[in-house]
PDB file of C-alpha atoms and ligand atoms in Angstrom:
ATOM      1  CA  UNK A   1     -21.976 -68.302 -40.888  1.00 73.00           C
ATOM      2  CA  UNK A   2     -20.085 -70.970 -43.049  1.00 92.00           C
ATOM      3  CA  UNK A   3     -16.117 -71.050 -42.687  1.00 96.00           C
ATOM      4  CA  UNK A   4     -13.981 -71.973 -45.452  1.00 98.00           C
ATOM      5  CA  UNK A   5     -10.602 -72.898 -44.651  1.00 98.00           C
ATOM      6  CA  UNK A   6      -8.004 -72.844 -47.608  1.00 98.00           C
ATOM      7  CA  UNK A   7      -4.362 -72.129 -48.024  1.00 98.00           C
ATOM      8  CA  UNK A   8      -3.208 -68.469 -48.222  1.00 98.00           C
ATOM      9  CA  UNK A   9      -2.500 -66.171 -51.110  1.00 98.00           C
ATOM     10  CA  UNK A  10      -1.085 -63.192 -52.138  1.00 98.00           C
ATOM     11  CA  UNK A  11      -4.051 -61.212 -51.874  1.00 98.00           C
ATOM     12  CA  UNK A  12      -4.780 -62.452 -48.153  1.00 98.00           C
ATOM     13  CA  UNK A  13      -1.347 -61.029 -47.026  1.00 98.00           C
ATOM     14  CA  UNK A  14      -2.878 -57.635 -45.941  1.00 98.00           C
ATOM     15  CA  UNK A  15      -5.550 -58.960 -44.439  1.00 98.00           C
ATOM     16  CA  UNK A  16      -3.582 -61.924 -42.062  1.00 98.00           C
ATOM     17  CA  UNK A  17      -1.345 -58.757 -41.223  1.00 98.00           C
ATOM     18  CA  UNK A  18      -3.927 -56.799 -40.135  1.00 98.00           C
ATOM     19  CA  UNK A  19      -5.845 -59.763 -38.010  1.00 98.00           C
ATOM     20  CA  UNK A  20      -3.181 -60.629 -36.555  1.00 98.00           C
ATOM     21  CA  UNK A  21      -1.939 -56.994 -35.005  1.00 98.00           C
ATOM     22  CA  UNK A  22      -5.093 -56.665 -33.766  1.00 98.00           C
ATOM     23  CA  UNK A  23      -5.886 -60.002 -32.215  1.00 98.00           C
ATOM     24  CA  UNK A  24      -2.806 -59.581 -30.526  1.00 98.00           C
ATOM     25  CA  UNK A  25      -2.673 -56.118 -29.497  1.00 97.00           C
ATOM     26  CA  UNK A  26      -4.598 -56.795 -26.105  1.00 97.00           C
ATOM     27  CA  UNK A  27      -2.912 -60.121 -25.078  1.00 96.00           C
ATOM     28  CA  UNK A  28      -0.463 -59.740 -22.105  1.00 95.00           C
ATOM     29  CA  UNK A  29       1.753 -61.900 -23.656  1.00 92.00           C
ATOM     30  CA  UNK A  30       2.046 -60.255 -27.019  1.00 94.00           C
ATOM     31  CA  UNK A  31       5.258 -59.065 -27.928  1.00 92.00           C
ATOM     32  CA  UNK A  32       3.508 -57.096 -30.842  1.00 95.00           C
ATOM     33  CA  UNK A  33       5.404 -58.373 -33.324  1.00 96.00           C
ATOM     34  CA  UNK A  34       3.461 -61.287 -34.531  1.00 98.00           C
ATOM     35  CA  UNK A  35       1.784 -59.668 -37.718  1.00 98.00           C
ATOM     36  CA  UNK A  36       5.653 -58.459 -38.803  1.00 98.00           C
ATOM     37  CA  UNK A  37       7.281 -62.414 -37.688  1.00 98.00           C
ATOM     38  CA  UNK A  38       4.568 -63.983 -40.360  1.00 98.00           C
ATOM     39  CA  UNK A  39       5.770 -61.415 -42.930  1.00 98.00           C
ATOM     40  CA  UNK A  40       9.619 -62.626 -42.146  1.00 98.00           C
ATOM     41  CA  UNK A  41       8.740 -66.129 -42.248  1.00 98.00           C
ATOM     42  CA  UNK A  42       6.952 -65.644 -45.442  1.00 98.00           C
ATOM     43  CA  UNK A  43       9.704 -63.667 -47.248  1.00 98.00           C
ATOM     44  CA  UNK A  44      12.059 -66.309 -46.019  1.00 98.00           C
ATOM     45  CA  UNK A  45       9.961 -68.975 -47.462  1.00 98.00           C
ATOM     46  CA  UNK A  46       9.319 -70.782 -44.159  1.00 98.00           C
ATOM     47  CA  UNK A  47       5.994 -70.631 -44.000  1.00 98.00           C
ATOM     48  CA  UNK A  48       5.241 -74.600 -44.153  1.00 98.00           C
ATOM     49  CA  UNK A  49       1.591 -74.398 -43.689  1.00 98.00           C
ATOM     50  CA  UNK A  50      -0.610 -70.881 -43.749  1.00 98.00           C
ATOM     51  CA  UNK A  51      -4.541 -71.560 -43.918  1.00 99.00           C
ATOM     52  CA  UNK A  52      -6.781 -68.554 -43.822  1.00 98.00           C
ATOM     53  CA  UNK A  53     -10.162 -68.923 -42.682  1.00 98.00           C
ATOM     54  CA  UNK A  54     -12.676 -67.206 -44.958  1.00 98.00           C
ATOM     55  CA  UNK A  55     -16.682 -65.764 -44.262  1.00 97.00           C
ATOM     56  CA  UNK A  56     -18.670 -64.443 -47.308  1.00 96.00           C
ATOM     57  CA  UNK A  57     -15.387 -63.515 -48.825  1.00 95.00           C
ATOM     58  CA  UNK A  58     -13.626 -61.832 -46.149  1.00 97.00           C
ATOM     59  CA  UNK A  59     -10.338 -63.360 -44.133  1.00 98.00           C
ATOM     60  CA  UNK A  60     -11.098 -63.695 -40.344  1.00 98.00           C
ATOM     61  CA  UNK A  61      -8.546 -65.797 -39.232  1.00 98.00           C
ATOM     62  CA  UNK A  62      -4.999 -67.326 -39.811  1.00 98.00           C
ATOM     63  CA  UNK A  63      -2.665 -70.217 -38.541  1.00 98.00           C
ATOM     64  CA  UNK A  64       0.836 -70.468 -39.442  1.00 98.00           C
ATOM     65  CA  UNK A  65       3.138 -73.775 -39.284  1.00 98.00           C
ATOM     66  CA  UNK A  66       7.295 -73.404 -39.814  1.00 98.00           C
ATOM     67  CA  UNK A  67       9.409 -76.172 -39.597  1.00 98.00           C
ATOM     68  CA  UNK A  68      10.776 -76.741 -36.240  1.00 98.00           C
ATOM     69  CA  UNK A  69      14.093 -78.465 -35.529  1.00 97.00           C
ATOM     70  CA  UNK A  70      14.909 -81.518 -33.326  1.00 97.00           C
ATOM     71  CA  UNK A  71      17.962 -81.661 -31.485  1.00 97.00           C
ATOM     72  CA  UNK A  72      18.557 -85.414 -31.770  1.00 95.00           C
ATOM     73  CA  UNK A  73      18.406 -84.646 -35.842  1.00 95.00           C
ATOM     74  CA  UNK A  74      15.067 -86.247 -36.424  1.00 94.00           C
ATOM     75  CA  UNK A  75      12.830 -84.811 -39.096  1.00 95.00           C
ATOM     76  CA  UNK A  76       9.188 -83.924 -39.463  1.00 97.00           C
ATOM     77  CA  UNK A  77       8.778 -81.681 -36.618  1.00 98.00           C
ATOM     78  CA  UNK A  78       6.615 -78.504 -37.073  1.00 98.00           C
ATOM     79  CA  UNK A  79       5.730 -75.411 -35.110  1.00 98.00           C
ATOM     80  CA  UNK A  80       2.043 -73.696 -34.406  1.00 98.00           C
ATOM     81  CA  UNK A  81       1.833 -70.139 -34.548  1.00 98.00           C
ATOM     82  CA  UNK A  82       1.180 -67.275 -34.785  1.00 98.00           C
ATOM     83  CA  UNK A  83      -2.900 -68.131 -34.821  1.00 98.00           C
ATOM     84  CA  UNK A  84      -5.153 -65.260 -34.869  1.00 98.00           C
ATOM     85  CA  UNK A  85      -8.903 -64.789 -35.278  1.00 98.00           C
ATOM     86  CA  UNK A  86     -10.708 -61.709 -35.887  1.00 98.00           C
ATOM     87  CA  UNK A  87     -11.406 -60.320 -32.422  1.00 98.00           C
ATOM     88  CA  UNK A  88     -15.368 -59.653 -32.825  1.00 98.00           C
ATOM     89  CA  UNK A  89     -15.578 -63.533 -34.429  1.00 98.00           C
ATOM     90  CA  UNK A  90     -13.800 -65.354 -31.667  1.00 98.00           C
ATOM     91  CA  UNK A  91     -14.744 -68.073 -29.471  1.00 97.00           C
ATOM     92  CA  UNK A  92     -16.973 -69.711 -32.807  1.00 97.00           C
ATOM     93  CA  UNK A  93     -14.486 -72.258 -33.451  1.00 97.00           C
ATOM     94  CA  UNK A  94     -12.549 -70.413 -35.737  1.00 98.00           C
ATOM     95  CA  UNK A  95      -9.197 -70.881 -34.380  1.00 98.00           C
ATOM     96  CA  UNK A  96     -10.075 -74.650 -33.549  1.00 98.00           C
ATOM     97  CA  UNK A  97     -11.106 -74.958 -37.290  1.00 98.00           C
ATOM     98  CA  UNK A  98      -7.891 -73.361 -38.706  1.00 98.00           C
ATOM     99  CA  UNK A  99      -6.075 -75.608 -36.026  1.00 98.00           C
ATOM    100  CA  UNK A 100      -7.686 -78.858 -36.777  1.00 98.00           C
ATOM    101  CA  UNK A 101      -7.118 -78.381 -40.779  1.00 98.00           C
ATOM    102  CA  UNK A 102      -3.338 -77.903 -39.819  1.00 98.00           C
ATOM    103  CA  UNK A 103      -2.896 -80.859 -38.123  1.00 98.00           C
ATOM    104  CA  UNK A 104      -4.782 -82.878 -40.760  1.00 98.00           C
ATOM    105  CA  UNK A 105      -2.256 -81.685 -43.026  1.00 98.00           C
ATOM    106  CA  UNK A 106       0.909 -82.457 -40.719  1.00 98.00           C
ATOM    107  CA  UNK A 107      -0.623 -85.737 -40.902  1.00 98.00           C
ATOM    108  CA  UNK A 108      -1.313 -85.805 -44.571  1.00 98.00           C
ATOM    109  CA  UNK A 109       2.507 -85.174 -44.670  1.00 97.00           C
ATOM    110  CA  UNK A 110       3.863 -88.058 -42.030  1.00 97.00           C
ATOM    111  CA  UNK A 111       4.824 -85.346 -39.548  1.00 98.00           C
ATOM    112  CA  UNK A 112       6.398 -86.400 -36.215  1.00 97.00           C
ATOM    113  CA  UNK A 113       4.761 -83.623 -34.382  1.00 98.00           C
ATOM    114  CA  UNK A 114       4.115 -80.081 -33.883  1.00 98.00           C
ATOM    115  CA  UNK A 115       5.611 -77.722 -30.997  1.00 98.00           C
ATOM    116  CA  UNK A 116       4.079 -74.414 -29.807  1.00 98.00           C
ATOM    117  CA  UNK A 117       4.243 -72.075 -26.834  1.00 97.00           C
ATOM    118  CA  UNK A 118       0.790 -71.204 -25.778  1.00 96.00           C
ATOM    119  CA  UNK A 119      -2.036 -71.678 -23.032  1.00 96.00           C
ATOM    120  CA  UNK A 120      -2.231 -75.819 -21.886  1.00 96.00           C
ATOM    121  CA  UNK A 121      -6.115 -74.938 -21.183  1.00 96.00           C
ATOM    122  CA  UNK A 122      -6.764 -74.353 -24.798  1.00 96.00           C
ATOM    123  CA  UNK A 123      -4.192 -76.381 -26.719  1.00 98.00           C
ATOM    124  CA  UNK A 124      -4.776 -79.124 -24.687  1.00 98.00           C
ATOM    125  CA  UNK A 125      -8.083 -79.967 -26.570  1.00 98.00           C
ATOM    126  CA  UNK A 126      -6.079 -80.519 -29.763  1.00 98.00           C
ATOM    127  CA  UNK A 127      -3.927 -82.960 -28.077  1.00 97.00           C
ATOM    128  CA  UNK A 128      -1.005 -81.001 -27.281  1.00 98.00           C
ATOM    129  CA  UNK A 129       0.549 -82.084 -23.970  1.00 97.00           C
ATOM    130  CA  UNK A 130       3.241 -79.971 -21.662  1.00 97.00           C
ATOM    131  CA  UNK A 131       6.916 -81.346 -22.312  1.00 97.00           C
ATOM    132  CA  UNK A 132       8.834 -78.679 -20.033  1.00 97.00           C
ATOM    133  CA  UNK A 133      11.950 -81.275 -20.233  1.00 97.00           C
ATOM    134  CA  UNK A 134      12.140 -80.754 -24.039  1.00 98.00           C
ATOM    135  CA  UNK A 135      11.587 -77.056 -24.156  1.00 98.00           C
ATOM    136  CA  UNK A 136      14.138 -75.236 -25.800  1.00 97.00           C
ATOM    137  CA  UNK A 137      16.498 -72.421 -24.215  1.00 95.00           C
ATOM    138  CA  UNK A 138      14.876 -69.401 -23.752  1.00 94.00           C
ATOM    139  CA  UNK A 139      11.361 -70.180 -23.985  1.00 96.00           C
ATOM    140  CA  UNK A 140       8.743 -70.667 -21.199  1.00 96.00           C
ATOM    141  CA  UNK A 141       8.855 -74.033 -20.277  1.00 97.00           C
ATOM    142  CA  UNK A 142       5.170 -74.088 -18.457  1.00 96.00           C
ATOM    143  CA  UNK A 143       3.918 -73.259 -22.022  1.00 97.00           C
ATOM    144  CA  UNK A 144       5.691 -75.278 -24.116  1.00 98.00           C
ATOM    145  CA  UNK A 145       3.894 -78.264 -25.403  1.00 98.00           C
ATOM    146  CA  UNK A 146       3.824 -81.203 -28.281  1.00 98.00           C
ATOM    147  CA  UNK A 147       1.585 -82.773 -29.903  1.00 98.00           C
ATOM    148  CA  UNK A 148       3.379 -86.280 -30.875  1.00 97.00           C
ATOM    149  CA  UNK A 149       1.896 -87.307 -34.472  1.00 97.00           C
ATOM    150  CA  UNK A 150       4.001 -89.942 -35.730  1.00 93.00           C
ATOM    151  CA  UNK A 151       5.393 -93.462 -34.132  1.00 88.00           C
ATOM    152  CA  UNK A 152       8.389 -92.470 -32.186  1.00 82.00           C
ATOM    153  CA  UNK A 153       7.332 -89.932 -29.659  1.00 86.00           C
ATOM    154  CA  UNK A 154       9.418 -86.715 -28.854  1.00 93.00           C
ATOM    155  CA  UNK A 155      12.715 -87.536 -27.138  1.00 93.00           C
ATOM    156  CA  UNK A 156      14.642 -84.345 -27.766  1.00 97.00           C
ATOM    157  CA  UNK A 157      14.733 -80.776 -27.147  1.00 98.00           C
ATOM    158  CA  UNK A 158      12.920 -79.267 -30.580  1.00 98.00           C
ATOM    159  CA  UNK A 159      13.772 -75.822 -31.731  1.00 98.00           C
ATOM    160  CA  UNK A 160      11.890 -73.081 -33.178  1.00 98.00           C
ATOM    161  CA  UNK A 161      12.837 -71.471 -36.492  1.00 97.00           C
ATOM    162  CA  UNK A 162      15.411 -68.837 -36.064  1.00 96.00           C
ATOM    163  CA  UNK A 163      13.488 -66.012 -37.200  1.00 96.00           C
ATOM    164  CA  UNK A 164      11.392 -66.326 -34.341  1.00 94.00           C
ATOM    165  CA  UNK A 165      14.278 -64.946 -32.331  1.00 87.00           C
ATOM    166  CA  UNK A 166      15.421 -62.722 -34.944  1.00 74.00           C
ATOM    167  CA  UNK A 167      14.655 -59.536 -32.595  1.00 61.00           C
ATOM    168  CA  UNK A 168      17.204 -60.941 -29.865  1.00 48.00           C
ATOM    169  CA  UNK A 169      20.343 -61.333 -32.231  1.00 39.00           C
TER     170      UNK A 169
HETATM  171  C1  COA B   1      -6.527 -67.955 -29.796  1.00 92.67           C
HETATM  172  C2  COA B   1      -7.657 -67.786 -30.814  1.00 92.67           C
HETATM  173  C3  COA B   1      -6.755 -67.805 -32.293  1.00 92.67           C
HETATM  174  C4  COA B   1      -8.723 -69.103 -30.952  1.00 92.67           C
HETATM  175  O1  COA B   1      -9.483 -68.558 -32.032  1.00 92.67           O
HETATM  176  P1  COA B   1     -10.921 -68.905 -31.113  1.00 92.67           P
HETATM  177  O2  COA B   1     -11.983 -68.747 -32.803  1.00 92.67           O
HETATM  178  O3  COA B   1     -11.282 -67.627 -30.690  1.00 92.67           O
HETATM  179  O4  COA B   1     -11.111 -69.938 -30.677  1.00 92.67           O
HETATM  180  P2  COA B   1     -12.176 -71.250 -30.532  1.00 92.67           P
HETATM  181  O5  COA B   1     -13.586 -70.513 -30.572  1.00 92.67           O
HETATM  182  O6  COA B   1     -11.659 -72.431 -31.200  1.00 92.67           O
HETATM  183  O7  COA B   1     -12.116 -71.634 -29.021  1.00 92.67           O
HETATM  184  C5  COA B   1     -12.577 -70.269 -28.230  1.00 92.67           C
HETATM  185  C6  COA B   1     -12.133 -71.152 -26.678  1.00 92.67           C
HETATM  186  O8  COA B   1     -10.882 -70.866 -26.551  1.00 92.67           O
HETATM  187  C7  COA B   1     -10.381 -70.106 -25.526  1.00 92.67           C
HETATM  188  N1  COA B   1      -9.042 -69.582 -25.574  1.00 92.67           N
HETATM  189  C8  COA B   1      -9.138 -68.601 -26.657  1.00 92.67           C
HETATM  190  N2  COA B   1      -7.476 -68.243 -26.448  1.00 92.67           N
HETATM  191  C9  COA B   1      -7.019 -68.790 -25.642  1.00 92.67           C
HETATM  192  C10 COA B   1      -6.110 -68.817 -24.636  1.00 92.67           C
HETATM  193  N3  COA B   1      -5.120 -67.964 -25.282  1.00 92.67           N
HETATM  194  N4  COA B   1      -5.525 -69.083 -23.468  1.00 92.67           N
HETATM  195  C11 COA B   1      -6.802 -69.958 -22.908  1.00 92.67           C
HETATM  196  N5  COA B   1      -7.647 -70.364 -23.776  1.00 92.67           N
HETATM  197  C12 COA B   1      -8.107 -69.298 -24.857  1.00 92.67           C
HETATM  198  C13 COA B   1     -11.445 -69.048 -25.441  1.00 92.67           C
HETATM  199  O9  COA B   1     -11.757 -68.790 -24.048  1.00 92.67           O
HETATM  200  C14 COA B   1     -12.597 -69.844 -25.677  1.00 92.67           C
HETATM  201  O10 COA B   1     -12.905 -71.104 -24.306  1.00 92.67           O
HETATM  202  P3  COA B   1     -14.517 -71.690 -24.363  1.00 92.67           P
HETATM  203  O11 COA B   1     -14.175 -72.794 -25.531  1.00 92.67           O
HETATM  204  O12 COA B   1     -14.375 -72.696 -23.220  1.00 92.67           O
HETATM  205  O13 COA B   1     -15.502 -70.873 -24.366  1.00 92.67           O
HETATM  206  C15 COA B   1      -8.323 -66.438 -30.867  1.00 92.67           C
HETATM  207  O14 COA B   1      -8.843 -66.361 -29.654  1.00 92.67           O
HETATM  208  C16 COA B   1      -6.985 -65.724 -31.037  1.00 92.67           C
HETATM  209  O15 COA B   1      -7.033 -64.430 -32.019  1.00 92.67           O
HETATM  210  N6  COA B   1      -6.932 -64.798 -29.908  1.00 92.67           N
HETATM  211  C17 COA B   1      -5.525 -63.811 -29.867  1.00 92.67           C
HETATM  212  C18 COA B   1      -4.473 -64.041 -30.582  1.00 92.67           C
HETATM  213  C19 COA B   1      -3.642 -64.854 -29.547  1.00 92.67           C
HETATM  214  O16 COA B   1      -3.844 -65.379 -28.490  1.00 92.67           O
HETATM  215  N7  COA B   1      -3.108 -65.967 -30.398  1.00 92.67           N
HETATM  216  C20 COA B   1      -2.938 -67.493 -29.729  1.00 92.67           C
HETATM  217  C21 COA B   1      -1.752 -67.169 -29.057  1.00 92.67           C
HETATM  218  S1  COA B   1      -1.057 -68.507 -28.087  1.00 92.67           S
END
């Protein structure tokens, strides 16, 4: 099956919500809020990049990138996530295609790098490396990773968009 990766359109919003909810539901690390987080980010115009994977005219996956904030004021940092693929279609490299397309767009934008919280066993294949010393307060240090993309590597704590923590305020 051919997969097309493209930016989201308003017609995709309901499918993104549905896939994200069902993909995260069985995950022990899910807080059950990922689908609503994407909507909150979109409503705040904070979706820096949202790509969908389309197969036979249907959305089967989505990846979100938002702006991230370095404590030293350096620009060009982004965060990856949530990312989700239709449960029945997982492990067919759809997630990999979404992530690689997003990283390519970050490179085109001249990004300094990308951070995320996730399993290093998965994200290591895209070049993400653990950076526990630069993990923002409140995030799991063992899962915090950075993909450096610029000439200057990361040297300060890099925080996620405040909406990632709006449920804790
Ligand atoms: C994570 C996800 C987007 C990856 O998409 P995908 O299309 O299934 O991924 P790919 O086909 O590119 O890669 C599949 C591989 O990743 C592994 N993998 C997927 N999620 C993983 C995770 N959270 N931790 C470790 N490995 C993971 C699979 O076991 C598989 O391994 P293999 O290549 O050795 O067989 C998808 O599995 C998903 O929607 N999961 C539920 C939501 C979720 O956990 N999102 C990420 C939160 S950090």
